[in-house]
Amino acid sequence: QKFGFEDVVSTPLPNNEDLRLLGYIDRMDQLADGRVVVIDYKSGSSSAGIPTSEMERGRNFQMMVYLLAAQALLRDRGVEVAGGAFWHISDNKLSGKIKVENLDDDPTIAQAKDHIVRYLELARNGDFSVQANKLDDGKCYKYCDFYQLCRISVTNQYKRNH
């Protein structure tokens, strides 16, 4: 389902702005109760999947965007969104499963929207500084091509030697 290309599809943010949404939803399945589940196919090799905590931490907003777009597209038909997940084709597993009773009141979606508001404010102020938000034992969670330039990596290097 294509959204936001011909018609404006948007969702309200906590700061009373509208966030315009644009993209393609791979699949929407209607459940027996009439609600819809959003599925996004993942063809890459992401063995760990994409946990919902990535949305809560402000690291991955894709499923939130798809859920909100589906809600906007289906609202006029009286159809509600029940949730969504990423379907990893390589191993036939789901990740990032989110089940919602009411998308407008869901705490995970609200937390992700708060991150977006903060990111927009920082960008408008010209602040594009990197803030590590997924550290493991004081180091970035996974390998990073920029580790030699990273202030976190350099700082932790000195801490271990003293």
N, CA, C and O atoms as a DFTB+ gen file, in Angstrom:
648 C
 N C O
     1  1       0.846      -1.174       0.000
     2  2       0.000       0.000       0.000
     3  2       0.889       1.235       0.000
     4  3       1.660       1.462       0.933
     5  1       0.773       2.014      -1.043
     6  2       1.517       3.255      -1.181
     7  2       0.804       4.333      -0.352
     8  3      -0.426       4.377      -0.321
     9  1       1.574       5.199       0.318
    10  2       0.936       6.278       1.075
    11  2       1.778       7.547       1.047
    12  3       3.008       7.502       1.056
    13  1       1.077       8.688       1.014
    14  2       1.722       9.984       1.111
    15  2       2.277      10.548      -0.177
    16  3       2.906      11.605      -0.157
    17  1       2.068       9.882      -1.291
    18  2       2.610      10.372      -2.557
    19  2       1.614      11.299      -3.259
    20  3       1.959      12.429      -3.605
    21  1       0.390      10.830      -3.470
    22  2      -0.620      11.679      -4.107
    23  2      -1.354      12.546      -3.089
    24  3      -1.556      13.741      -3.305
    25  1      -1.744      11.940      -1.994
    26  2      -2.458      12.649      -0.932
    27  2      -1.548      12.785       0.281
    28  3      -0.666      11.954       0.500
    29  1      -1.762      13.821       1.056
    30  2      -0.986      14.011       2.281
    31  2      -1.510      13.044       3.342
    32  3      -2.703      13.014       3.644
    33  1      -0.606      12.270       3.887
    34  2      -0.915      11.380       5.003
    35  2      -0.061      11.874       6.160
    36  3       1.162      11.962       6.047
    37  1      -0.710      12.195       7.273
    38  2       0.037      12.745       8.397
    39  2      -0.520      12.233       9.716
    40  3      -1.597      11.639       9.777
    41  1       0.248      12.481      10.767
    42  2      -0.159      12.107      12.118
    43  2       0.243      13.236      13.058
    44  3       1.293      13.849      12.867
    45  1      -0.570      13.520      14.063
    46  2      -0.207      14.587      14.999
    47  2       0.933      14.162      15.934
    48  3       1.024      13.005      16.345
    49  1       1.792      15.123      16.252
    50  2       2.869      14.919      17.212
    51  2       2.511      15.624      18.520
    52  3       1.633      16.486      18.531
    53  1       3.172      15.274      19.609
    54  2       2.868      15.887      20.908
    55  2       3.072      17.408      20.957
    56  3       2.508      18.070      21.828
    57  1       3.862      17.969      20.045
    58  2       4.094      19.410      20.038
    59  2       3.098      20.152      19.135
    60  3       3.331      21.299      18.753
    61  1       1.989      19.485      18.799
    62  2       0.907      20.048      17.976
    63  2       1.300      20.289      16.525
    64  3       0.650      21.070      15.831
    65  1       2.345      19.635      16.063
    66  2       2.703      19.646      14.646
    67  2       2.179      18.371      14.013
    68  3       1.879      17.398      14.705
    69  1       2.071      18.384      12.704
    70  2       1.740      17.171      11.974
    71  2       2.997      16.631      11.314
    72  3       3.756      17.382      10.702
    73  1       3.217      15.330      11.437
    74  2       4.320      14.656      10.785
    75  2       3.779      14.026       9.514
    76  3       2.904      13.161       9.568
    77  1       4.299      14.458       8.364
    78  2       3.872      13.888       7.092
    79  2       4.541      12.542       6.892
    80  3       5.735      12.383       7.148
    81  1       3.762      11.577       6.433
    82  2       4.231      10.210       6.265
    83  2       4.269       9.857       4.782
    84  3       3.399      10.269       4.014
    85  1       5.278       9.096       4.390
    86  2       5.464       8.741       2.998
    87  2       6.132       7.378       2.935
    88  3       7.107       7.134       3.646
    89  1       5.622       6.490       2.096
    90  2       6.275       5.191       1.960
    91  2       5.383       4.150       1.335
    92  3       4.372       4.458       0.704
    93  1       5.786       2.899       1.529
    94  2       5.051       1.741       1.015
    95  2       4.937       0.702       2.126
    96  3       5.940       0.319       2.728
    97  1       3.745       0.259       2.389
    98  2       3.523      -0.844       3.334
    99  2       3.509      -2.117       2.503
   100  3       2.767      -2.213       1.525
   101  1       4.327      -3.100       2.885
   102  2       4.407      -4.338       2.107
   103  2       3.098      -5.123       2.133
   104  3       2.649      -5.633       1.107
   105  1       2.490      -5.214       3.319
   106  2       1.328      -6.095       3.428
   107  2       0.436      -5.654       4.583
   108  3       0.926      -5.255       5.640
   109  1      -0.871      -5.728       4.376
   110  2      -1.844      -5.492       5.449
   111  2      -2.843      -6.649       5.415
   112  3      -3.518      -6.875       4.410
   113  1      -2.924      -7.371       6.524
   114  2      -3.843      -8.507       6.631
   115  2      -4.997      -8.136       7.530
   116  3      -4.807      -7.581       8.612
   117  1      -6.212      -8.451       7.068
   118  2      -7.387      -8.188       7.888
   119  2      -7.685      -9.418       8.729
   120  3      -7.796     -10.530       8.212
   121  1      -7.813      -9.202      10.028
   122  2      -8.112     -10.269      10.970
   123  2      -9.605     -10.589      10.948
   124  3     -10.400      -9.862      10.353
   125  1      -9.971     -11.683      11.604
   126  2     -11.378     -12.092      11.659
   127  2     -12.257     -11.030      12.318
   128  3     -13.437     -10.913      11.989
   129  1     -11.686     -10.248      13.254
   130  2     -12.472      -9.209      13.932
   131  2     -12.549      -7.906      13.126
   132  3     -13.145      -6.928      13.577
   133  1     -11.942      -7.899      11.931
   134  2     -12.014      -6.731      11.064
   135  2     -10.823      -5.786      11.179
   136  3     -10.624      -4.941      10.306
   137  1     -10.029      -5.912      12.239
   138  2      -8.854      -5.055      12.392
   139  2      -7.746      -5.517      11.446
   140  3      -7.811      -6.617      10.897
   141  1      -6.732      -4.674      11.260
   142  2      -5.671      -4.942      10.300
   143  2      -4.323      -5.061      11.001
   144  3      -4.042      -4.340      11.959
   145  1      -3.495      -5.979      10.513
   146  2      -2.117      -6.146      10.970
   147  2      -1.203      -5.773       9.809
   148  3      -1.405      -6.217       8.678
   149  1      -0.191      -4.951      10.102
   150  2       0.764      -4.481       9.106
   151  2       2.004      -5.376       9.152
   152  3       2.547      -5.649      10.222
   153  1       2.441      -5.826       7.975
   154  2       3.638      -6.658       7.873
   155  2       4.628      -5.981       6.938
   156  3       4.270      -5.534       5.848
   157  1       5.883      -5.912       7.383
   158  2       6.953      -5.405       6.524
   159  2       7.953      -6.522       6.308
   160  3       8.508      -7.061       7.265
   161  1       8.184      -6.870       5.048
   162  2       9.140      -7.923       4.715
   163  2      10.563      -7.403       4.819
   164  3      10.863      -6.300       4.364
   165  1      11.432      -8.196       5.415
   166  2      12.849      -7.883       5.515
   167  2      13.621      -8.981       4.797
   168  3      13.517     -10.155       5.152
   169  1      14.398      -8.597       3.785
   170  2      15.140      -9.588       3.008
   171  2      16.599      -9.688       3.439
   172  3      17.284     -10.635       3.055
   173  1      17.087      -8.739       4.222
   174  2      18.480      -8.759       4.671
   175  2      18.712      -9.813       5.730
   176  3      17.779     -10.466       6.198
   177  1      19.967      -9.968       6.099
   178  2      20.323     -10.979       7.103
   179  2      20.479     -10.318       8.466
   180  3      21.597     -10.069       8.916
   181  1      19.378     -10.040       9.110
   182  2      19.393      -9.456      10.446
   183  2      18.991     -10.538      11.432
   184  3      17.812     -10.690      11.752
   185  1      19.972     -11.290      11.912
   186  2      19.681     -12.452      12.758
   187  2      18.996     -12.067      14.065
   188  3      18.186     -12.833      14.587
   189  1      19.311     -10.899      14.593
   190  2      18.714     -10.487      15.859
   191  2      17.324      -9.899      15.663
   192  3      16.579      -9.742      16.631
   193  1      16.968      -9.574      14.439
   194  2      15.672      -8.961      14.192
   195  2      15.682      -7.495      14.591
   196  3      16.734      -6.910      14.850
   197  1      14.515      -6.926      14.634
   198  2      14.352      -5.519      15.001
   199  2      13.372      -5.471      16.170
   200  3      12.161      -5.470      15.953
   201  1      13.867      -5.430      17.388
   202  2      12.961      -5.432      18.538
   203  2      12.189      -4.115      18.662
   204  3      12.650      -3.071      18.200
   205  1      11.042      -4.174      19.276
   206  2      10.208      -2.994      19.513
   207  2      10.953      -1.960      20.339
   208  3      10.673      -0.766      20.237
   209  1      11.900      -2.404      21.157
   210  2      12.682      -1.468      21.976
   211  2      13.443      -0.463      21.113
   212  3      13.779       0.621      21.590
   213  1      13.722      -0.801      19.856
   214  2      14.394       0.135      18.953
   215  2      13.516       1.361      18.697
   216  3      14.026       2.469      18.537
   217  1      12.200       1.161      18.659
   218  2      11.269       2.277      18.501
   219  2      11.229       3.098      19.785
   220  3      11.233       4.328      19.745
   221  1      11.191       2.417      20.912
   222  2      11.133       3.095      22.207
   223  2      12.393       3.914      22.475
   224  3      12.328       4.953      23.131
   225  1      13.533       3.457      21.975
   226  2      14.809       4.158      22.167
   227  2      15.024       5.273      21.153
   228  3      15.983       6.037      21.265
   229  1      14.145       5.373      20.168
   230  2      14.292       6.401      19.148
   231  2      15.276       6.031      18.065
   232  3      15.888       6.906      17.454
   233  1      15.436       4.744      17.820
   234  2      16.415       4.265      16.838
   235  2      15.778       3.791      15.540
   236  3      16.436       3.816      14.500
   237  1      14.531       3.364      15.562
   238  2      13.895       2.819      14.365
   239  2      12.406       3.153      14.403
   240  3      11.675       2.679      15.272
   241  1      11.975       3.965      13.462
   242  2      10.583       4.425      13.442
   243  2       9.765       3.807      12.313
   244  3       8.612       4.190      12.114
   245  1      10.328       2.872      11.578
   246  2       9.655       2.350      10.388
   247  2       8.299       1.745      10.716
   248  3       7.315       2.082      10.058
   249  1       8.208       0.862      11.708
   250  2       6.923       0.231      12.008
   251  2       5.921       1.255      12.524
   252  3       4.737       1.182      12.198
   253  1       6.385       2.204      13.322
   254  2       5.477       3.246      13.801
   255  2       4.888       4.014      12.617
   256  3       3.684       4.267      12.580
   257  1       5.720       4.381      11.664
   258  2       5.247       5.118      10.484
   259  2       4.218       4.284       9.731
   260  3       3.183       4.806       9.314
   261  1       4.490       2.997       9.552
   262  2       3.554       2.128       8.832
   263  2       2.227       1.986       9.572
   264  3       1.162       2.022       8.956
   265  1       2.292       1.827      10.885
   266  2       1.060       1.689      11.672
   267  2       0.216       2.965      11.599
   268  3      -1.000       2.910      11.413
   269  1       0.876       4.104      11.745
   270  2       0.156       5.380      11.697
   271  2      -0.385       5.671      10.302
   272  3      -1.475       6.225      10.161
   273  1       0.371       5.300       9.275
   274  2      -0.111       5.478       7.902
   275  2      -1.310       4.574       7.644
   276  3      -2.295       5.011       7.049
   277  1      -1.238       3.328       8.081
   278  2      -2.370       2.408       7.915
   279  2      -3.597       2.952       8.629
   280  3      -4.705       2.892       8.097
   281  1      -3.404       3.481       9.828
   282  2      -4.519       4.062      10.573
   283  2      -5.147       5.211       9.786
   284  3      -6.370       5.295       9.674
   285  1      -4.311       6.093       9.242
   286  2      -4.824       7.232       8.480
   287  2      -5.550       6.772       7.215
   288  3      -6.581       7.339       6.851
   289  1      -5.020       5.755       6.549
   290  2      -5.627       5.262       5.320
   291  2      -6.939       4.533       5.555
   292  3      -7.844       4.592       4.722
   293  1      -7.047       3.844       6.689
   294  2      -8.209       2.987       6.944
   295  2      -9.281       3.625       7.820
   296  3     -10.387       3.096       7.928
   297  1      -8.968       4.744       8.440
   298  2      -9.887       5.378       9.387
   299  2     -11.251       5.679       8.762
   300  3     -12.288       5.441       9.383
   301  1     -11.248       6.204       7.530
   302  2     -12.516       6.548       6.857
   303  2     -13.402       5.331       6.636
   304  3     -14.620       5.468       6.521
   305  1     -12.814       4.151       6.575
   306  2     -13.579       2.911       6.374
   307  2     -13.981       2.272       7.704
   308  3     -14.628       1.225       7.726
   309  1     -13.590       2.913       8.818
   310  2     -13.932       2.378      10.139
   311  2     -13.107       1.159      10.528
   312  3     -13.509       0.394      11.405
   313  1     -11.965       0.972       9.891
   314  2     -11.102      -0.175      10.174
   315  2      -9.988       0.267      11.124
   316  3      -9.358       1.302      10.909
   317  1      -9.748      -0.522      12.173
   318  2      -8.710      -0.214      13.154
   319  2      -7.458      -1.047      12.905
   320  3      -7.519      -2.135      12.333
   321  1      -6.331      -0.516      13.342
   322  2      -5.049      -1.213      13.234
   323  2      -4.817      -1.977      14.535
   324  3      -4.913      -1.412      15.624
   325  1      -4.510      -3.274      14.407
   326  2      -4.292      -4.120      15.580
   327  2      -2.821      -4.217      15.954
   328  3      -2.491      -4.534      17.097
   329  1      -1.935      -3.948      15.002
   330  2      -0.505      -4.050      15.279
   331  2       0.282      -4.329      14.024
   332  3      -0.218      -4.176      12.909
   333  1       1.524      -4.742      14.217
   334  2       2.375      -5.011      13.078
   335  2       3.624      -5.773      13.484
   336  3       3.887      -5.993      14.666
   337  1       4.390      -6.172      12.470
   338  2       5.637      -6.900      12.708
   339  2       6.499      -6.863      11.456
   340  3       6.020      -6.612      10.350
   341  1       7.790      -7.122      11.667
   342  2       8.724      -7.314      10.565
   343  2       8.831      -8.821      10.316
   344  3       9.020      -9.591      11.257
   345  1       8.711      -9.243       9.054
   346  2       8.823     -10.647       8.692
   347  2      10.144     -10.829       7.952
   348  3      10.311     -10.341       6.834
   349  1      11.078     -11.532       8.582
   350  2      12.403     -11.774       8.010
   351  2      12.324     -12.995       7.101
   352  3      12.172     -14.124       7.568
   353  1      12.427     -12.758       5.818
   354  2      12.246     -13.795       4.811
   355  2      13.333     -14.858       4.897
   356  3      13.061     -16.038       4.678
   357  1      14.563     -14.452       5.216
   358  2      15.688     -15.392       5.219
   359  2      15.510     -16.534       6.225
   360  3      15.927     -17.661       5.958
   361  1      14.900     -16.255       7.367
   362  2      14.715     -17.309       8.365
   363  2      13.249     -17.510       8.761
   364  3      12.945     -18.259       9.689
   365  1      12.350     -16.831       8.048
   366  2      10.905     -16.992       8.259
   367  2      10.503     -16.703       9.709
   368  3       9.680     -17.412      10.287
   369  1      11.100     -15.641      10.293
   370  2      10.790     -15.262      11.676
   371  2      10.250     -13.843      11.720
   372  3      10.526     -13.023      10.845
   373  1       9.481     -13.577      12.753
   374  2       8.951     -12.239      12.991
   375  2       9.782     -11.530      14.044
   376  3      10.329     -12.163      14.947
   377  1       9.871     -10.219      13.924
   378  2      10.477      -9.408      14.977
   379  2       9.712      -8.091      15.055
   380  3       8.887      -7.783      14.194
   381  1       9.999      -7.326      16.091
   382  2       9.365      -6.022      16.235
   383  2       7.865      -6.090      16.349
   384  3       7.160      -5.158      15.959
   385  1       7.371      -7.193      16.883
   386  2       5.920      -7.357      16.986
   387  2       5.347      -6.333      17.951
   388  3       5.813      -6.192      19.082
   389  1       4.342      -5.630      17.490
   390  2       3.657      -4.678      18.351
   391  2       2.161      -4.882      18.199
   392  3       1.622      -4.902      17.092
   393  1       1.506      -5.034      19.338
   394  2       0.053      -5.207      19.373
   395  2      -0.507      -3.976      20.062
   396  3      -0.034      -3.588      21.130
   397  1      -1.507      -3.366      19.459
   398  2      -2.072      -2.145      20.029
   399  2      -3.577      -2.287      20.192
   400  3      -4.265      -2.847      19.338
   401  1      -4.061      -1.777      21.287
   402  2      -5.509      -1.696      21.490
   403  2      -6.038      -0.433      20.832
   404  3      -7.056      -0.443      20.139
   405  1      -5.307       0.667      21.074
   406  2      -5.673       1.955      20.501
   407  2      -4.373       2.656      20.123
   408  3      -3.590       3.039      20.993
   409  1      -4.152       2.818      18.848
   410  2      -2.895       3.387      18.358
   411  2      -2.647       4.789      18.898
   412  3      -1.498       5.166      19.132
   413  1      -3.712       5.567      19.100
   414  2      -3.563       6.938      19.594
   415  2      -3.095       6.989      21.050
   416  3      -2.530       7.995      21.478
   417  1      -3.322       5.925      21.811
   418  2      -2.960       5.908      23.230
   419  2      -1.855       4.912      23.562
   420  3      -1.586       4.671      24.739
   421  1      -1.216       4.337      22.571
   422  2      -0.210       3.315      22.824
   423  2       1.068       3.952      23.373
   424  3       1.591       4.887      22.767
   425  1       1.583       3.462      24.517
   426  2       2.773       4.076      25.127
   427  2       4.038       3.951      24.274
   428  3       4.865       4.862      24.283
   429  1       4.211       2.853      23.544
   430  2       5.396       2.694      22.689
   431  2       5.375       3.711      21.559
   432  3       6.397       4.326      21.254
   433  1       4.216       3.891      20.938
   434  2       4.075       4.869      19.856
   435  2       4.284       6.279      20.415
   436  3       4.946       7.102      19.782
   437  1       3.731       6.560      21.585
   438  2       3.889       7.885      22.208
   439  2       5.355       8.176      22.494
   440  3       5.826       9.289      22.258
   441  1       6.079       7.185      23.000
   442  2       7.500       7.366      23.299
   443  2       8.287       7.632      22.014
   444  3       9.170       8.489      21.997
   445  1       7.975       6.908      20.945
   446  2       8.655       7.118      19.665
   447  2       8.357       8.514      19.116
   448  3       9.247       9.174      18.580
   449  1       7.114       8.961      19.247
   450  2       6.765      10.308      18.790
   451  2       7.524      11.371      19.587
   452  3       7.933      12.387      19.026
   453  1       7.712      11.147      20.875
   454  2       8.488      12.086      21.690
   455  2       9.921      12.197      21.170
   456  3      10.489      13.289      21.129
   457  1      10.500      11.064      20.774
   458  2      11.852      11.087      20.204
   459  2      11.869      11.897      18.904
   460  3      12.789      12.681      18.672
   461  1      10.870      11.712      18.075
   462  2      10.818      12.449      16.810
   463  2      10.725      13.944      17.065
   464  3      11.401      14.727      16.397
   465  1       9.901      14.353      18.020
   466  2       9.789      15.776      18.366
   467  2      11.151      16.322      18.801
   468  3      11.550      17.412      18.393
   469  1      11.855      15.556      19.629
   470  2      13.174      15.979      20.103
   471  2      14.161      16.075      18.937
   472  3      14.909      17.048      18.838
   473  1      14.167      15.084      18.064
   474  2      15.075      15.100      16.910
   475  2      14.781      16.276      15.984
   476  3      15.707      16.904      15.471
   477  1      13.505      16.579      15.764
   478  2      13.135      17.715      14.925
   479  2      13.629      19.025      15.538
   480  3      14.153      19.889      14.836
   481  1      13.458      19.162      16.845
   482  2      13.905      20.383      17.531
   483  2      15.431      20.542      17.420
   484  3      15.929      21.634      17.147
   485  1      16.157      19.450      17.633
   486  2      17.615      19.506      17.513
   487  2      18.027      19.874      16.089
   488  3      18.910      20.710      15.899
   489  1      17.404      19.266      15.099
   490  2      17.751      19.547      13.696
   491  2      17.451      20.999      13.334
   492  3      18.240      21.645      12.644
   493  1      16.331      21.505      13.793
   494  2      15.979      22.902      13.509
   495  2      16.954      23.875      14.157
   496  3      17.136      24.994      13.677
   497  1      17.575      23.447      15.242
   498  2      18.581      24.276      15.911
   499  2      19.983      24.026      15.359
   500  3      20.962      24.565      15.876
   501  1      20.079      23.215      14.318
   502  2      21.374      22.936      13.709
   503  2      22.247      21.996      14.511
   504  3      23.454      21.928      14.279
   505  1      21.661      21.269      15.451
   506  2      22.410      20.353      16.305
   507  2      22.301      18.939      15.733
   508  3      21.285      18.264      15.900
   509  1      23.362      18.507      15.058
   510  2      23.383      17.168      14.483
   511  2      24.429      16.299      15.185
   512  3      24.964      15.355      14.603
   513  1      24.707      16.634      16.440
   514  2      25.696      15.865      17.191
   515  2      25.185      14.447      17.416
   516  3      23.986      14.206      17.550
   517  1      26.126      13.527      17.452
   518  2      25.794      12.120      17.623
   519  2      25.662      11.819      19.113
   520  3      26.537      12.167      19.906
   521  1      24.586      11.185      19.473
   522  2      24.364      10.765      20.850
   523  2      24.194       9.256      20.856
   524  3      23.156       8.750      20.430
   525  1      25.187       8.536      21.328
   526  2      25.094       7.074      21.382
   527  2      23.947       6.693      22.308
   528  3      23.904       7.123      23.461
   529  1      23.029       5.896      21.811
   530  2      21.881       5.525      22.639
   531  2      21.723       4.013      22.758
   532  3      20.655       3.515      23.117
   533  1      22.792       3.294      22.454
   534  2      22.750       1.846      22.636
   535  2      24.160       1.356      22.940
   536  3      24.848       0.803      22.081
   537  1      24.566       1.573      24.177
   538  2      25.909       1.176      24.585
   539  2      25.881      -0.183      25.265
   540  3      24.909      -0.537      25.932
   541  1      26.955      -0.939      25.088
   542  2      27.115      -2.240      25.714
   543  2      28.477      -2.240      26.399
   544  3      29.510      -2.259      25.730
   545  1      28.483      -2.218      27.714
   546  2      29.723      -2.157      28.486
   547  2      30.561      -0.942      28.094
   548  3      31.782      -1.033      27.960
   549  1      29.886       0.201      27.911
   550  2      30.562       1.440      27.591
   551  2      30.978       1.594      26.142
   552  3      31.568       2.609      25.773
   553  1      30.680       0.595      25.309
   554  2      31.041       0.645      23.894
   555  2      29.762       0.578      23.061
   556  3      28.720       0.103      23.512
   557  1      29.883       1.067      21.841
   558  2      28.739       0.974      20.942
   559  2      28.353      -0.494      20.776
   560  3      29.206      -1.382      20.796
   561  1      27.083      -0.725      20.617
   562  2      26.512      -2.071      20.597
   563  2      27.130      -2.969      19.532
   564  3      27.440      -4.128      19.807
   565  1      27.310      -2.458      18.341
   566  2      27.876      -3.243      17.249
   567  2      29.041      -2.490      16.637
   568  3      29.279      -1.325      16.954
   569  1      29.749      -3.152      15.775
   570  2      30.884      -2.538      15.098
   571  2      30.441      -1.290      14.345
   572  3      29.367      -1.258      13.743
   573  1      31.275      -0.276      14.387
   574  2      30.995       0.986      13.706
   575  2      32.207       1.367      12.869
   576  3      33.340       1.302      13.344
   577  1      31.971       1.761      11.629
   578  2      33.059       2.172      10.744
   579  2      33.805       3.396      11.265
   580  3      34.929       3.659      10.838
   581  1      33.203       4.139      12.170
   582  2      33.782       5.391      12.638
   583  2      34.371       5.291      14.044
   584  3      34.544       6.309      14.715
   585  1      34.678       4.082      14.493
   586  2      35.146       3.906      15.869
   587  2      36.421       4.695      16.166
   588  3      36.630       5.115      17.305
   589  1      37.277       4.903      15.162
   590  2      38.528       5.633      15.405
   591  2      38.280       7.118      15.651
   592  3      39.120       7.795      16.245
   593  1      37.153       7.623      15.207
   594  2      36.816       9.034      15.398
   595  2      35.858       9.242      16.569
   596  3      35.531      10.383      16.896
   597  1      35.414       8.188      17.190
   598  2      34.335       8.251      18.178
   599  2      34.846       8.688      19.548
   600  3      35.789       8.110      20.087
   601  1      34.212       9.710      20.094
   602  2      34.607      10.187      21.414
   603  2      34.285       9.160      22.492
   604  3      34.985       9.100      23.503
   605  1      33.262       8.365      22.308
   606  2      32.899       7.347      23.298
   607  2      33.969       6.257      23.317
   608  3      34.414       5.838      24.386
   609  1      34.379       5.803      22.142
   610  2      35.411       4.780      22.039
   611  2      36.725       5.268      22.646
   612  3      37.372       4.532      23.392
   613  1      37.120       6.488      22.337
   614  2      38.377       7.054      22.848
   615  2      38.312       7.231      24.354
   616  3      39.268       6.892      25.052
   617  1      37.216       7.750      24.870
   618  2      37.056       7.949      26.316
   619  2      37.135       6.636      27.062
   620  3      37.823       6.540      28.078
   621  1      36.442       5.627      26.572
   622  2      36.444       4.322      27.249
   623  2      37.802       3.647      27.158
   624  3      38.154       2.874      28.050
   625  1      38.566       3.906      26.130
   626  2      39.906       3.346      25.981
   627  2      40.785       3.792      27.161
   628  3      41.538       2.990      27.713
   629  1      40.686       5.067      27.542
   630  2      41.496       5.596      28.633
   631  2      40.983       5.097      29.983
   632  3      41.780       4.892      30.899
   633  1      39.705       4.902      30.124
   634  2      39.155       4.418      31.387
   635  2      39.675       3.021      31.704
   636  3      39.953       2.720      32.865
   637  1      39.812       2.165      30.699
   638  2      40.249       0.794      30.916
   639  2      41.727       0.718      31.317
   640  3      42.136      -0.232      31.984
   641  1      42.522       1.701      30.921
   642  2      43.948       1.662      31.205
   643  2      44.298       2.220      32.575
   644  3      45.442       2.073      33.005
   645  1      43.390       2.837      33.263
   646  2      43.711       3.450      34.570
   647  2      43.089       2.707      35.710
   648  3      43.263       3.092      36.866
